Amino acid sequence: MKTLLDIEEGQTVEIKEIKGGPCFRRRLAAVGIFPGSNVRVVKTAPGPIIVEVEKSRFALGRGMARRIVVR
């Protein structure tokens, strides 16, 4: 099982599952991160993970990224 923390910069992955409560899932869905969506990892270290979704970039804390399962 891979999470966003395991993905290298420049790779695009599909979101498989988001582990967390409904508020967490709604918060991510509001910016286009939900199961089935594609996300490109822009920057991984140090600090937050920067991802690109539909040409918009977002910073995700490492704890948040750890709860997003990808394939």
mmCIF file of N, CA and C in Angstrom:
data_model
loop_
_atom_site.group_PDB
_atom_site.id
_atom_site.type_symbol
_atom_site.label_atom_id
_atom_site.label_comp_id
_atom_site.label_asym_id
_atom_site.label_seq_id
_atom_site.Cartn_x
_atom_site.Cartn_y
_atom_site.Cartn_z
ATOM 1 N N MET A 1 0.851 -1.176 0.000
ATOM 2 C CA MET A 1 0.000 0.000 0.000
ATOM 3 C C MET A 1 0.898 1.242 0.000
ATOM 4 N N LYS A 2 0.792 2.048 -1.029
ATOM 5 C CA LYS A 2 1.575 3.280 -1.139
ATOM 6 C C LYS A 2 0.711 4.479 -0.778
ATOM 7 N N THR A 3 1.354 5.459 -0.147
ATOM 8 C CA THR A 3 0.684 6.715 0.154
ATOM 9 C C THR A 3 1.393 7.832 -0.602
ATOM 10 N N LEU A 4 0.859 9.027 -0.529
ATOM 11 C CA LEU A 4 1.496 10.162 -1.198
ATOM 12 C C LEU A 4 2.918 10.397 -0.689
ATOM 13 N N LEU A 5 3.209 9.998 0.538
ATOM 14 C CA LEU A 5 4.568 10.165 1.069
ATOM 15 C C LEU A 5 5.578 9.290 0.336
ATOM 16 N N ASP A 6 5.142 8.214 -0.288
ATOM 17 C CA ASP A 6 6.038 7.278 -0.968
ATOM 18 C C ASP A 6 6.337 7.677 -2.414
ATOM 19 N N ILE A 7 5.679 8.684 -2.921
ATOM 20 C CA ILE A 7 5.785 9.041 -4.337
ATOM 21 C C ILE A 7 6.894 10.073 -4.550
ATOM 22 N N GLU A 8 7.667 9.882 -5.598
ATOM 23 C CA GLU A 8 8.756 10.797 -5.919
ATOM 24 C C GLU A 8 8.236 12.020 -6.669
ATOM 25 N N GLU A 9 9.019 13.086 -6.594
ATOM 26 C CA GLU A 9 8.661 14.318 -7.297
ATOM 27 C C GLU A 9 8.516 14.062 -8.792
ATOM 28 N N GLY A 10 7.498 14.663 -9.387
ATOM 29 C CA GLY A 10 7.272 14.549 -10.821
ATOM 30 C C GLY A 10 6.342 13.425 -11.225
ATOM 31 N N GLN A 11 6.064 12.491 -10.316
ATOM 32 C CA GLN A 11 5.191 11.367 -10.659
ATOM 33 C C GLN A 11 3.728 11.763 -10.517
ATOM 34 N N THR A 12 2.904 11.184 -11.387
ATOM 35 C CA THR A 12 1.451 11.355 -11.304
ATOM 36 C C THR A 12 0.852 10.036 -10.861
ATOM 37 N N VAL A 13 -0.049 10.098 -9.893
ATOM 38 C CA VAL A 13 -0.678 8.900 -9.349
ATOM 39 C C VAL A 13 -2.186 9.099 -9.274
ATOM 40 N N GLU A 14 -2.887 7.994 -9.156
ATOM 41 C CA GLU A 14 -4.337 8.031 -8.971
ATOM 42 C C GLU A 14 -4.644 7.812 -7.499
ATOM 43 N N ILE A 15 -5.556 8.593 -6.962
ATOM 44 C CA ILE A 15 -5.975 8.427 -5.575
ATOM 45 C C ILE A 15 -6.850 7.176 -5.496
ATOM 46 N N LYS A 16 -6.477 6.259 -4.629
ATOM 47 C CA LYS A 16 -7.222 5.020 -4.465
ATOM 48 C C LYS A 16 -8.186 5.116 -3.279
ATOM 49 N N GLU A 17 -7.694 5.683 -2.173
ATOM 50 C CA GLU A 17 -8.501 5.731 -0.949
ATOM 51 C C GLU A 17 -8.011 6.879 -0.073
ATOM 52 N N ILE A 18 -8.924 7.484 0.658
ATOM 53 C CA ILE A 18 -8.567 8.515 1.627
ATOM 54 C C ILE A 18 -9.018 8.016 2.992
ATOM 55 N N LYS A 19 -8.036 7.818 3.863
ATOM 56 C CA LYS A 19 -8.324 7.326 5.211
ATOM 57 C C LYS A 19 -8.522 8.521 6.129
ATOM 58 N N GLY A 20 -9.679 8.593 6.719
ATOM 59 C CA GLY A 20 -9.979 9.708 7.605
ATOM 60 C C GLY A 20 -11.478 9.910 7.682
ATOM 61 N N GLY A 21 -11.859 10.812 8.512
ATOM 62 C CA GLY A 21 -13.275 11.082 8.714
ATOM 63 C C GLY A 21 -13.888 11.874 7.588
ATOM 64 N N PRO A 22 -15.194 12.069 7.660
ATOM 65 C CA PRO A 22 -15.910 12.777 6.592
ATOM 66 C C PRO A 22 -15.446 14.220 6.413
ATOM 67 N N CYS A 23 -15.069 14.895 7.473
ATOM 68 C CA CYS A 23 -14.596 16.288 7.338
ATOM 69 C C CYS A 23 -13.291 16.338 6.554
ATOM 70 N N PHE A 24 -12.387 15.414 6.841
ATOM 71 C CA PHE A 24 -11.105 15.347 6.128
ATOM 72 C C PHE A 24 -11.340 15.060 4.648
ATOM 73 N N ARG A 25 -12.208 14.088 4.356
ATOM 74 C CA ARG A 25 -12.481 13.736 2.965
ATOM 75 C C ARG A 25 -13.165 14.887 2.222
ATOM 76 N N ARG A 26 -14.085 15.580 2.867
ATOM 77 C CA ARG A 26 -14.758 16.731 2.234
ATOM 78 C C ARG A 26 -13.771 17.861 1.949
ATOM 79 N N ARG A 27 -12.873 18.089 2.885
ATOM 80 C CA ARG A 27 -11.867 19.142 2.726
ATOM 81 C C ARG A 27 -10.993 18.877 1.507
ATOM 82 N N LEU A 28 -10.570 17.625 1.344
ATOM 83 C CA LEU A 28 -9.754 17.273 0.184
ATOM 84 C C LEU A 28 -10.573 17.304 -1.102
ATOM 85 N N ALA A 29 -11.813 16.835 -1.052
ATOM 86 C CA ALA A 29 -12.672 16.834 -2.239
ATOM 87 C C ALA A 29 -12.919 18.258 -2.736
ATOM 88 N N ALA A 30 -12.957 19.214 -1.828
ATOM 89 C CA ALA A 30 -13.184 20.612 -2.206
ATOM 90 C C ALA A 30 -12.083 21.157 -3.110
ATOM 91 N N VAL A 31 -10.883 20.561 -3.033
ATOM 92 C CA VAL A 31 -9.778 21.005 -3.894
ATOM 93 C C VAL A 31 -9.482 19.993 -5.002
ATOM 94 N N GLY A 32 -10.375 19.005 -5.169
ATOM 95 C CA GLY A 32 -10.233 18.056 -6.278
ATOM 96 C C GLY A 32 -9.485 16.783 -5.952
ATOM 97 N N ILE A 33 -9.233 16.527 -4.665
ATOM 98 C CA ILE A 33 -8.538 15.302 -4.266
ATOM 99 C C ILE A 33 -9.572 14.337 -3.697
ATOM 100 N N PHE A 34 -9.887 13.293 -4.471
ATOM 101 C CA PHE A 34 -10.870 12.286 -4.070
ATOM 102 C C PHE A 34 -10.523 10.989 -4.796
ATOM 103 N N PRO A 35 -11.046 9.845 -4.343
ATOM 104 C CA PRO A 35 -10.745 8.580 -5.026
ATOM 105 C C PRO A 35 -11.079 8.658 -6.512
ATOM 106 N N GLY A 36 -10.112 8.248 -7.325
ATOM 107 C CA GLY A 36 -10.271 8.284 -8.774
ATOM 108 C C GLY A 36 -9.604 9.476 -9.427
ATOM 109 N N SER A 37 -9.283 10.509 -8.653
ATOM 110 C CA SER A 37 -8.632 11.684 -9.248
ATOM 111 C C SER A 37 -7.130 11.452 -9.399
ATOM 112 N N ASN A 38 -6.526 12.165 -10.335
ATOM 113 C CA ASN A 38 -5.085 12.083 -10.566
ATOM 114 C C ASN A 38 -4.404 13.282 -9.926
ATOM 115 N N VAL A 39 -3.266 13.000 -9.292
ATOM 116 C CA VAL A 39 -2.515 14.021 -8.579
ATOM 117 C C VAL A 39 -1.047 13.902 -8.980
ATOM 118 N N ARG A 40 -0.422 15.029 -9.277
ATOM 119 C CA ARG A 40 1.014 15.031 -9.576
ATOM 120 C C ARG A 40 1.752 15.597 -8.372
ATOM 121 N N VAL A 41 2.787 14.888 -7.937
ATOM 122 C CA VAL A 41 3.596 15.333 -6.811
ATOM 123 C C VAL A 41 4.647 16.300 -7.340
ATOM 124 N N VAL A 42 4.618 17.526 -6.853
ATOM 125 C CA VAL A 42 5.522 18.565 -7.326
ATOM 126 C C VAL A 42 6.772 18.644 -6.448
ATOM 127 N N LYS A 43 6.581 18.600 -5.127
ATOM 128 C CA LYS A 43 7.699 18.723 -4.190
ATOM 129 C C LYS A 43 7.438 17.840 -2.976
ATOM 130 N N THR A 44 8.483 17.152 -2.508
ATOM 131 C CA THR A 44 8.285 16.238 -1.382
ATOM 132 C C THR A 44 9.055 16.594 -0.121
ATOM 133 N N ALA A 45 10.161 17.307 -0.223
ATOM 134 C CA ALA A 45 10.951 17.509 0.991
ATOM 135 C C ALA A 45 11.640 18.853 0.964
ATOM 136 N N PRO A 46 11.961 19.411 2.064
ATOM 137 C CA PRO A 46 11.402 19.132 3.391
ATOM 138 C C PRO A 46 10.072 19.857 3.561
ATOM 139 N N GLY A 47 9.394 19.564 4.626
ATOM 140 C CA GLY A 47 8.123 20.229 4.906
ATOM 141 C C GLY A 47 6.952 19.594 4.201
ATOM 142 N N PRO A 48 5.927 20.382 3.902
ATOM 143 C CA PRO A 48 4.716 19.825 3.303
ATOM 144 C C PRO A 48 4.947 19.285 1.897
ATOM 145 N N ILE A 49 4.067 18.386 1.488
ATOM 146 C CA ILE A 49 4.073 17.827 0.139
ATOM 147 C C ILE A 49 3.287 18.799 -0.745
ATOM 148 N N ILE A 50 3.855 19.190 -1.868
ATOM 149 C CA ILE A 50 3.152 20.063 -2.812
ATOM 150 C C ILE A 50 2.629 19.183 -3.942
ATOM 151 N N VAL A 51 1.314 19.243 -4.178
ATOM 152 C CA VAL A 51 0.701 18.445 -5.233
ATOM 153 C C VAL A 51 -0.020 19.365 -6.218
ATOM 154 N N GLU A 52 -0.186 18.853 -7.431
ATOM 155 C CA GLU A 52 -0.904 19.588 -8.467
ATOM 156 C C GLU A 52 -2.125 18.783 -8.874
ATOM 157 N N VAL A 53 -3.271 19.447 -8.844
ATOM 158 C CA VAL A 53 -4.542 18.833 -9.231
ATOM 159 C C VAL A 53 -5.237 19.804 -10.174
ATOM 160 N N GLU A 54 -5.514 19.338 -11.408
ATOM 161 C CA GLU A 54 -6.219 20.197 -12.373
ATOM 162 C C GLU A 54 -5.548 21.568 -12.516
ATOM 163 N N LYS A 55 -4.228 21.596 -12.621
ATOM 164 C CA LYS A 55 -3.429 22.815 -12.831
ATOM 165 C C LYS A 55 -3.394 23.751 -11.629
ATOM 166 N N SER A 56 -3.885 23.312 -10.475
ATOM 167 C CA SER A 56 -3.790 24.079 -9.231
ATOM 168 C C SER A 56 -2.868 23.336 -8.279
ATOM 169 N N ARG A 57 -2.085 24.087 -7.515
ATOM 170 C CA ARG A 57 -1.155 23.463 -6.576
ATOM 171 C C ARG A 57 -1.626 23.678 -5.142
ATOM 172 N N PHE A 58 -1.409 22.624 -4.335
ATOM 173 C CA PHE A 58 -1.815 22.651 -2.937
ATOM 174 C C PHE A 58 -0.720 22.049 -2.079
ATOM 175 N N ALA A 59 -0.586 22.562 -0.869
ATOM 176 C CA ALA A 59 0.349 22.003 0.104
ATOM 177 C C ALA A 59 -0.429 21.100 1.055
ATOM 178 N N LEU A 60 0.095 19.908 1.249
ATOM 179 C CA LEU A 60 -0.507 18.959 2.190
ATOM 180 C C LEU A 60 0.521 18.635 3.255
ATOM 181 N N GLY A 61 0.114 18.695 4.499
ATOM 182 C CA GLY A 61 1.001 18.286 5.577
ATOM 183 C C GLY A 61 1.360 16.813 5.417
ATOM 184 N N ARG A 62 2.497 16.426 5.980
ATOM 185 C CA ARG A 62 2.950 15.044 5.853
ATOM 186 C C ARG A 62 1.961 14.073 6.501
ATOM 187 N N GLY A 63 1.312 14.480 7.583
ATOM 188 C CA GLY A 63 0.298 13.633 8.221
ATOM 189 C C GLY A 63 -0.899 13.408 7.319
ATOM 190 N N MET A 64 -1.280 14.447 6.589
ATOM 191 C CA MET A 64 -2.399 14.327 5.645
ATOM 192 C C MET A 64 -1.998 13.404 4.493
ATOM 193 N N ALA A 65 -0.807 13.624 3.943
ATOM 194 C CA ALA A 65 -0.335 12.822 2.809
ATOM 195 C C ALA A 65 -0.236 11.349 3.164
ATOM 196 N N ARG A 66 0.077 11.069 4.416
ATOM 197 C CA ARG A 66 0.201 9.685 4.893
ATOM 198 C C ARG A 66 -1.143 8.948 4.861
ATOM 199 N N ARG A 67 -2.234 9.687 4.888
ATOM 200 C CA ARG A 67 -3.569 9.083 4.920
ATOM 201 C C ARG A 67 -4.209 8.982 3.542
ATOM 202 N N ILE A 68 -3.452 9.333 2.482
ATOM 203 C CA ILE A 68 -3.968 9.263 1.114
ATOM 204 C C ILE A 68 -3.284 8.112 0.403
ATOM 205 N N VAL A 69 -4.038 7.045 0.143
ATOM 206 C CA VAL A 69 -3.525 5.840 -0.511
ATOM 207 C C VAL A 69 -3.608 6.029 -2.030
ATOM 208 N N VAL A 70 -2.518 5.687 -2.725
ATOM 209 C CA VAL A 70 -2.452 5.892 -4.172
ATOM 210 C C VAL A 70 -2.059 4.613 -4.900
ATOM 211 N N ARG A 71 -2.236 4.631 -6.226
ATOM 212 C CA ARG A 71 -1.742 3.531 -7.074
ATOM 213 C C ARG A 71 -1.104 4.092 -8.314
#
